[in-house]
Amino acid sequence: MATPEAELQRFGPADAAWLAAHAANASAEALIAHVLSDRAWGRVAVVSSFGAESAVLLDLVAEVDRRVPVLFVDTGRLFPETLAYARELASHLRLSDVRWIRPEPQELARVDGKGLRWSYDPDGCCAVRKVQPLARALLAFDSWISGRKRFQADTRAGLAKVEADGARLKINPLADWSPEMLRARAAERRLPPHPLVAEGYPSIGCMPCTTKVLPGEDPRAGRWRGWDKTECGIHTPPGSEPAF
Ligand code: SF4
């Protein structure tokens, strides 16, 4: 008997390779337009943290279709500025289907009842507050678009524009964009910046796990500073999340 996950299987590595080959020389705009308009790629969502560099991807998506579902994981630990920015940017771009995804209350109470799991088990905290809520939300979709870029960290240097992500495809239209390209597009389009960028936060996650970054540091150096952790887990292979 097929598992629920197997029943949802729409795409695999061969599909990712096919789309990657066709996207190799495509602009981000063209890749986004193709994925959102060609029904072959199924139900597509955009996943956004409404962080420091989220505006450009969301603007590119809005140019194609403002009704595309945008999944925003509100971990319960985000900066108030991020919550306000999510509302501001969604309104500015007239995105009509931003979905605030939250942890499941009973699971959160069981795993992180005191709200301090981040301080001794950030992987477990990310799992219950980010990875699992997003995984549940993505069950309704066949493909998703992420805003990751290669320049953001050494761990992302080899990022492909298209990846197989379990049962789905994950598309990274901005993978080969530089900081200069992002700044130019944001300026050209007069996109509102996240207010914390001007205060020294080039990468913005949850409040307890984000610090300012010094000149010359990796843009993500302020994330989980002091821990041997560089990703929250939503971009690691399915099945590798911690179990409780
Ligand atoms: S970034 Fe920190 S607070 Fe947010 S979910 Fe992960 S460990 Fe928890």
Short mmCIF file of C-alpha atoms and ligand atoms in Angstrom, two decimals:
data_model
loop_
_atom_site.label_atom_id
_atom_site.label_comp_id
_atom_site.label_asym_id
_atom_site.label_seq_id
_atom_site.Cartn_x
_atom_site.Cartn_y
_atom_site.Cartn_z
CA MET A 1 0.00 0.00 0.00
CA ALA A 2 1.37 3.35 -0.94
CA THR A 3 2.27 5.78 1.83
CA PRO A 4 0.55 9.19 1.89
CA GLU A 5 3.84 10.79 0.88
CA ALA A 6 4.27 8.37 -2.00
CA GLU A 7 0.76 9.14 -3.21
CA LEU A 8 1.74 12.80 -3.44
CA GLN A 9 4.90 12.09 -5.41
CA ARG A 10 4.74 14.25 -8.50
CA PHE A 11 8.32 14.94 -9.40
CA GLY A 12 11.74 13.44 -8.97
CA PRO A 13 15.37 13.98 -9.94
CA ALA A 14 14.71 13.41 -13.66
CA ASP A 15 12.11 16.19 -13.71
CA ALA A 16 14.48 18.47 -11.84
CA ALA A 17 17.25 17.73 -14.32
CA TRP A 18 14.93 18.42 -17.27
CA LEU A 19 13.78 21.75 -15.90
CA ALA A 20 17.30 22.69 -14.82
CA ALA A 21 18.59 22.08 -18.34
CA HIS A 22 15.87 24.27 -19.81
CA ALA A 23 16.40 26.92 -17.13
CA ALA A 24 20.18 27.03 -17.47
CA ASN A 25 20.20 30.22 -19.52
CA ALA A 26 16.82 31.56 -18.51
CA SER A 27 16.47 34.77 -16.53
CA ALA A 28 14.85 34.64 -13.12
CA GLU A 29 11.84 36.40 -14.59
CA ALA A 30 11.50 33.82 -17.37
CA LEU A 31 11.92 30.86 -15.02
CA ILE A 32 9.31 32.19 -12.60
CA ALA A 33 6.89 32.94 -15.44
CA HIS A 34 7.38 29.48 -16.87
CA VAL A 35 6.86 27.65 -13.58
CA LEU A 36 3.81 29.69 -12.66
CA SER A 37 2.14 29.51 -16.06
CA ASP A 38 2.90 25.97 -17.24
CA ARG A 39 0.47 23.69 -15.46
CA ALA A 40 2.90 20.81 -15.91
CA TRP A 41 4.62 21.93 -12.71
CA GLY A 42 1.42 21.53 -10.73
CA ARG A 43 0.38 23.63 -7.78
CA VAL A 44 3.17 26.05 -7.02
CA ALA A 45 3.78 28.04 -3.83
CA VAL A 46 6.40 30.60 -2.96
CA VAL A 47 8.07 30.25 0.43
CA SER A 48 9.29 33.49 1.93
CA SER A 49 10.76 34.51 5.27
CA PHE A 50 9.96 38.17 4.56
CA GLY A 51 13.56 38.72 5.54
CA ALA A 52 16.38 40.96 4.40
CA GLU A 53 16.33 39.94 0.74
CA SER A 54 12.80 38.69 0.27
CA ALA A 55 11.38 41.67 -1.55
CA VAL A 56 13.00 41.05 -4.93
CA LEU A 57 11.71 37.50 -5.34
CA LEU A 58 8.23 38.46 -4.19
CA ASP A 59 8.21 41.40 -6.59
CA LEU A 60 9.22 39.16 -9.48
CA VAL A 61 6.44 36.74 -8.56
CA ALA A 62 3.90 39.52 -8.20
CA GLU A 63 4.78 40.73 -11.68
CA VAL A 64 3.57 37.37 -12.99
CA ASP A 65 0.68 36.56 -10.66
CA ARG A 66 -0.29 38.30 -7.42
CA ARG A 67 -2.57 35.41 -6.47
CA VAL A 68 0.21 32.85 -6.07
CA PRO A 69 0.16 31.35 -2.55
CA VAL A 70 3.03 32.73 -0.47
CA LEU A 71 3.88 30.63 2.58
CA PHE A 72 5.31 32.57 5.50
CA VAL A 73 6.33 30.56 8.55
CA ASP A 74 5.64 32.56 11.69
CA THR A 75 7.67 30.62 14.23
CA GLY A 76 6.44 32.64 17.17
CA ARG A 77 10.01 33.83 17.66
CA LEU A 78 10.34 36.33 14.82
CA PHE A 79 11.25 39.96 15.30
CA PRO A 80 8.19 42.24 15.57
CA GLU A 81 9.77 44.18 12.71
CA THR A 82 9.54 41.09 10.50
CA LEU A 83 5.85 40.61 11.24
CA ALA A 84 5.16 44.24 10.42
CA TYR A 85 7.31 44.04 7.30
CA ALA A 86 5.44 40.98 6.07
CA ARG A 87 2.20 42.94 6.19
CA GLU A 88 3.77 46.04 4.65
CA LEU A 89 5.47 44.23 1.78
CA ALA A 90 2.47 42.06 0.99
CA SER A 91 0.34 45.17 0.84
CA HIS A 92 2.90 47.05 -1.26
CA LEU A 93 3.09 44.24 -3.80
CA ARG A 94 -0.65 43.53 -3.54
CA LEU A 95 -0.04 39.87 -2.90
CA SER A 96 -3.48 38.41 -2.27
CA ASP A 97 -2.71 34.98 -0.82
CA VAL A 98 -0.02 35.24 1.86
CA ARG A 99 -0.51 32.34 4.25
CA TRP A 100 0.85 32.65 7.76
CA ILE A 101 1.99 29.18 8.72
CA ARG A 102 2.34 28.47 12.44
CA PRO A 103 3.49 25.57 14.61
CA GLU A 104 0.86 23.10 15.70
CA PRO A 105 -0.07 24.26 19.26
CA GLN A 106 -0.19 20.85 20.95
CA GLU A 107 3.09 19.74 19.40
CA LEU A 108 4.69 23.05 20.33
CA ALA A 109 3.52 22.67 23.93
CA ARG A 110 4.91 19.14 24.07
CA VAL A 111 8.28 19.90 22.51
CA ASP A 112 8.91 23.48 23.59
CA GLY A 113 6.51 24.23 26.41
CA LYS A 114 8.85 26.70 28.07
CA GLY A 115 9.81 28.37 24.81
CA LEU A 116 13.51 27.86 25.48
CA ARG A 117 14.34 24.95 23.23
CA TRP A 118 16.30 27.28 20.96
CA SER A 119 18.83 27.74 23.80
CA TYR A 120 19.84 24.09 24.10
CA ASP A 121 18.51 22.33 21.00
CA PRO A 122 18.13 24.72 18.07
CA ASP A 123 17.67 21.86 15.60
CA GLY A 124 14.73 20.59 17.62
CA CYS A 125 13.33 24.09 17.96
CA CYS A 126 13.59 24.70 14.20
CA ALA A 127 11.96 21.33 13.56
CA VAL A 128 8.83 22.07 15.55
CA ARG A 129 8.58 25.76 14.73
CA LYS A 130 9.67 25.82 11.08
CA VAL A 131 10.34 22.52 9.37
CA GLN A 132 7.22 20.61 10.38
CA PRO A 133 4.75 23.49 9.88
CA LEU A 134 6.15 24.18 6.43
CA ALA A 135 6.15 20.49 5.52
CA ARG A 136 2.46 20.32 6.43
CA ALA A 137 1.69 23.42 4.38
CA LEU A 138 3.60 22.09 1.38
CA LEU A 139 1.48 18.94 1.26
CA ALA A 140 -0.96 20.97 -0.81
CA PHE A 141 1.66 21.81 -3.44
CA ASP A 142 3.70 20.06 -6.10
CA SER A 143 6.51 22.60 -6.49
CA TRP A 144 7.82 25.53 -4.54
CA ILE A 145 9.91 28.59 -5.20
CA SER A 146 12.61 29.72 -2.78
CA GLY A 147 14.69 32.88 -2.73
CA ARG A 148 18.06 31.37 -1.80
CA LYS A 149 21.22 32.67 -3.45
CA ARG A 150 24.69 31.17 -3.86
CA PHE A 151 26.47 34.18 -2.43
CA GLN A 152 24.65 33.97 0.90
CA ALA A 153 26.94 31.36 2.44
CA ASP A 154 29.59 28.81 1.61
CA THR A 155 26.98 26.13 2.19
CA ARG A 156 24.92 27.58 -0.66
CA ALA A 157 27.77 28.06 -3.13
CA GLY A 158 26.70 25.12 -5.26
CA LEU A 159 22.98 25.89 -5.21
CA ALA A 160 21.16 24.73 -8.36
CA LYS A 161 18.31 26.67 -9.94
CA VAL A 162 16.14 23.57 -9.78
CA GLU A 163 16.29 20.79 -7.19
CA ALA A 164 14.35 17.64 -6.46
CA ASP A 165 12.96 18.03 -2.94
CA GLY A 166 11.40 14.77 -1.93
CA ALA A 167 8.09 14.57 -3.75
CA ARG A 168 8.38 18.08 -5.11
CA LEU A 169 10.49 20.38 -7.18
CA LYS A 170 12.17 23.32 -5.55
CA ILE A 171 13.00 26.22 -7.82
CA ASN A 172 15.62 28.80 -6.90
CA PRO A 173 15.31 31.50 -9.58
CA LEU A 174 17.76 33.85 -7.86
CA ALA A 175 20.45 31.24 -7.27
CA ASP A 176 22.98 33.04 -9.48
CA TRP A 177 22.09 36.59 -8.50
CA SER A 178 24.71 38.78 -6.81
CA PRO A 179 24.12 41.30 -4.01
CA GLU A 180 24.60 44.06 -6.56
CA MET A 181 21.87 42.66 -8.81
CA LEU A 182 19.51 42.45 -5.85
CA ARG A 183 20.25 46.01 -4.75
CA ALA A 184 19.81 47.32 -8.28
CA ARG A 185 16.47 45.58 -8.73
CA ALA A 186 15.24 46.70 -5.32
CA ALA A 187 16.21 50.30 -6.07
CA GLU A 188 14.74 50.23 -9.55
CA ARG A 189 11.46 48.91 -8.22
CA ARG A 190 11.56 51.05 -5.06
CA LEU A 191 10.92 48.05 -2.89
CA PRO A 192 10.58 48.71 0.84
CA PRO A 193 13.56 47.31 2.77
CA HIS A 194 13.33 45.22 5.92
CA PRO A 195 13.91 47.80 8.68
CA LEU A 196 16.56 45.70 10.43
CA VAL A 197 18.93 45.68 7.46
CA ALA A 198 19.94 49.27 8.20
CA GLU A 199 20.69 48.22 11.78
CA GLY A 200 23.30 45.64 10.74
CA TYR A 201 21.30 42.51 10.06
CA PRO A 202 21.95 41.30 6.48
CA SER A 203 20.22 38.00 7.24
CA ILE A 204 17.21 37.88 9.53
CA GLY A 205 15.68 34.85 11.20
CA CYS A 206 14.23 34.41 14.65
CA MET A 207 15.04 36.93 17.35
CA PRO A 208 16.94 34.60 19.74
CA CYS A 209 19.08 33.20 16.93
CA THR A 210 19.99 36.30 14.92
CA THR A 211 22.78 38.74 15.72
CA LYS A 212 24.31 41.62 13.84
CA VAL A 213 27.03 40.88 11.28
CA LEU A 214 30.39 42.64 11.22
CA PRO A 215 31.94 44.02 8.01
CA GLY A 216 33.66 41.22 6.09
CA GLU A 217 31.68 38.45 7.73
CA ASP A 218 29.55 35.98 5.82
CA PRO A 219 26.07 37.54 5.52
CA ARG A 220 24.65 34.60 7.46
CA ALA A 221 27.32 34.71 10.18
CA GLY A 222 24.80 36.19 12.57
CA ARG A 223 22.50 33.20 12.34
CA TRP A 224 22.87 30.71 15.22
CA ARG A 225 26.14 32.37 16.16
CA GLY A 226 28.21 30.07 18.34
CA TRP A 227 26.44 26.96 17.14
CA ASP A 228 27.52 24.45 14.53
CA LYS A 229 24.35 25.19 12.60
CA THR A 230 23.91 27.11 9.38
CA GLU A 231 20.43 26.19 8.15
CA CYS A 232 17.06 25.90 9.83
CA GLY A 233 16.30 22.59 8.18
CA ILE A 234 13.65 23.52 5.63
CA HIS A 235 16.34 23.18 2.96
CA THR A 236 17.78 19.88 4.11
CA PRO A 237 16.69 16.58 2.55
CA PRO A 238 13.34 15.22 3.75
CA GLY A 239 13.65 12.63 6.48
CA SER A 240 16.72 14.17 8.11
CA GLU A 241 14.81 16.20 10.69
CA PRO A 242 15.30 15.34 14.36
CA ALA A 243 12.69 13.11 15.97
CA PHE A 244 11.30 13.76 19.44
S1 SF4 B 1 15.75 30.01 14.41
FE1 SF4 B 1 15.99 29.75 16.63
S2 SF4 B 1 14.05 30.37 17.61
FE2 SF4 B 1 13.70 30.10 15.37
S3 SF4 B 1 12.90 28.08 15.19
FE3 SF4 B 1 15.13 27.92 14.87
S4 SF4 B 1 16.07 27.57 16.90
FE4 SF4 B 1 13.90 28.19 17.20
#
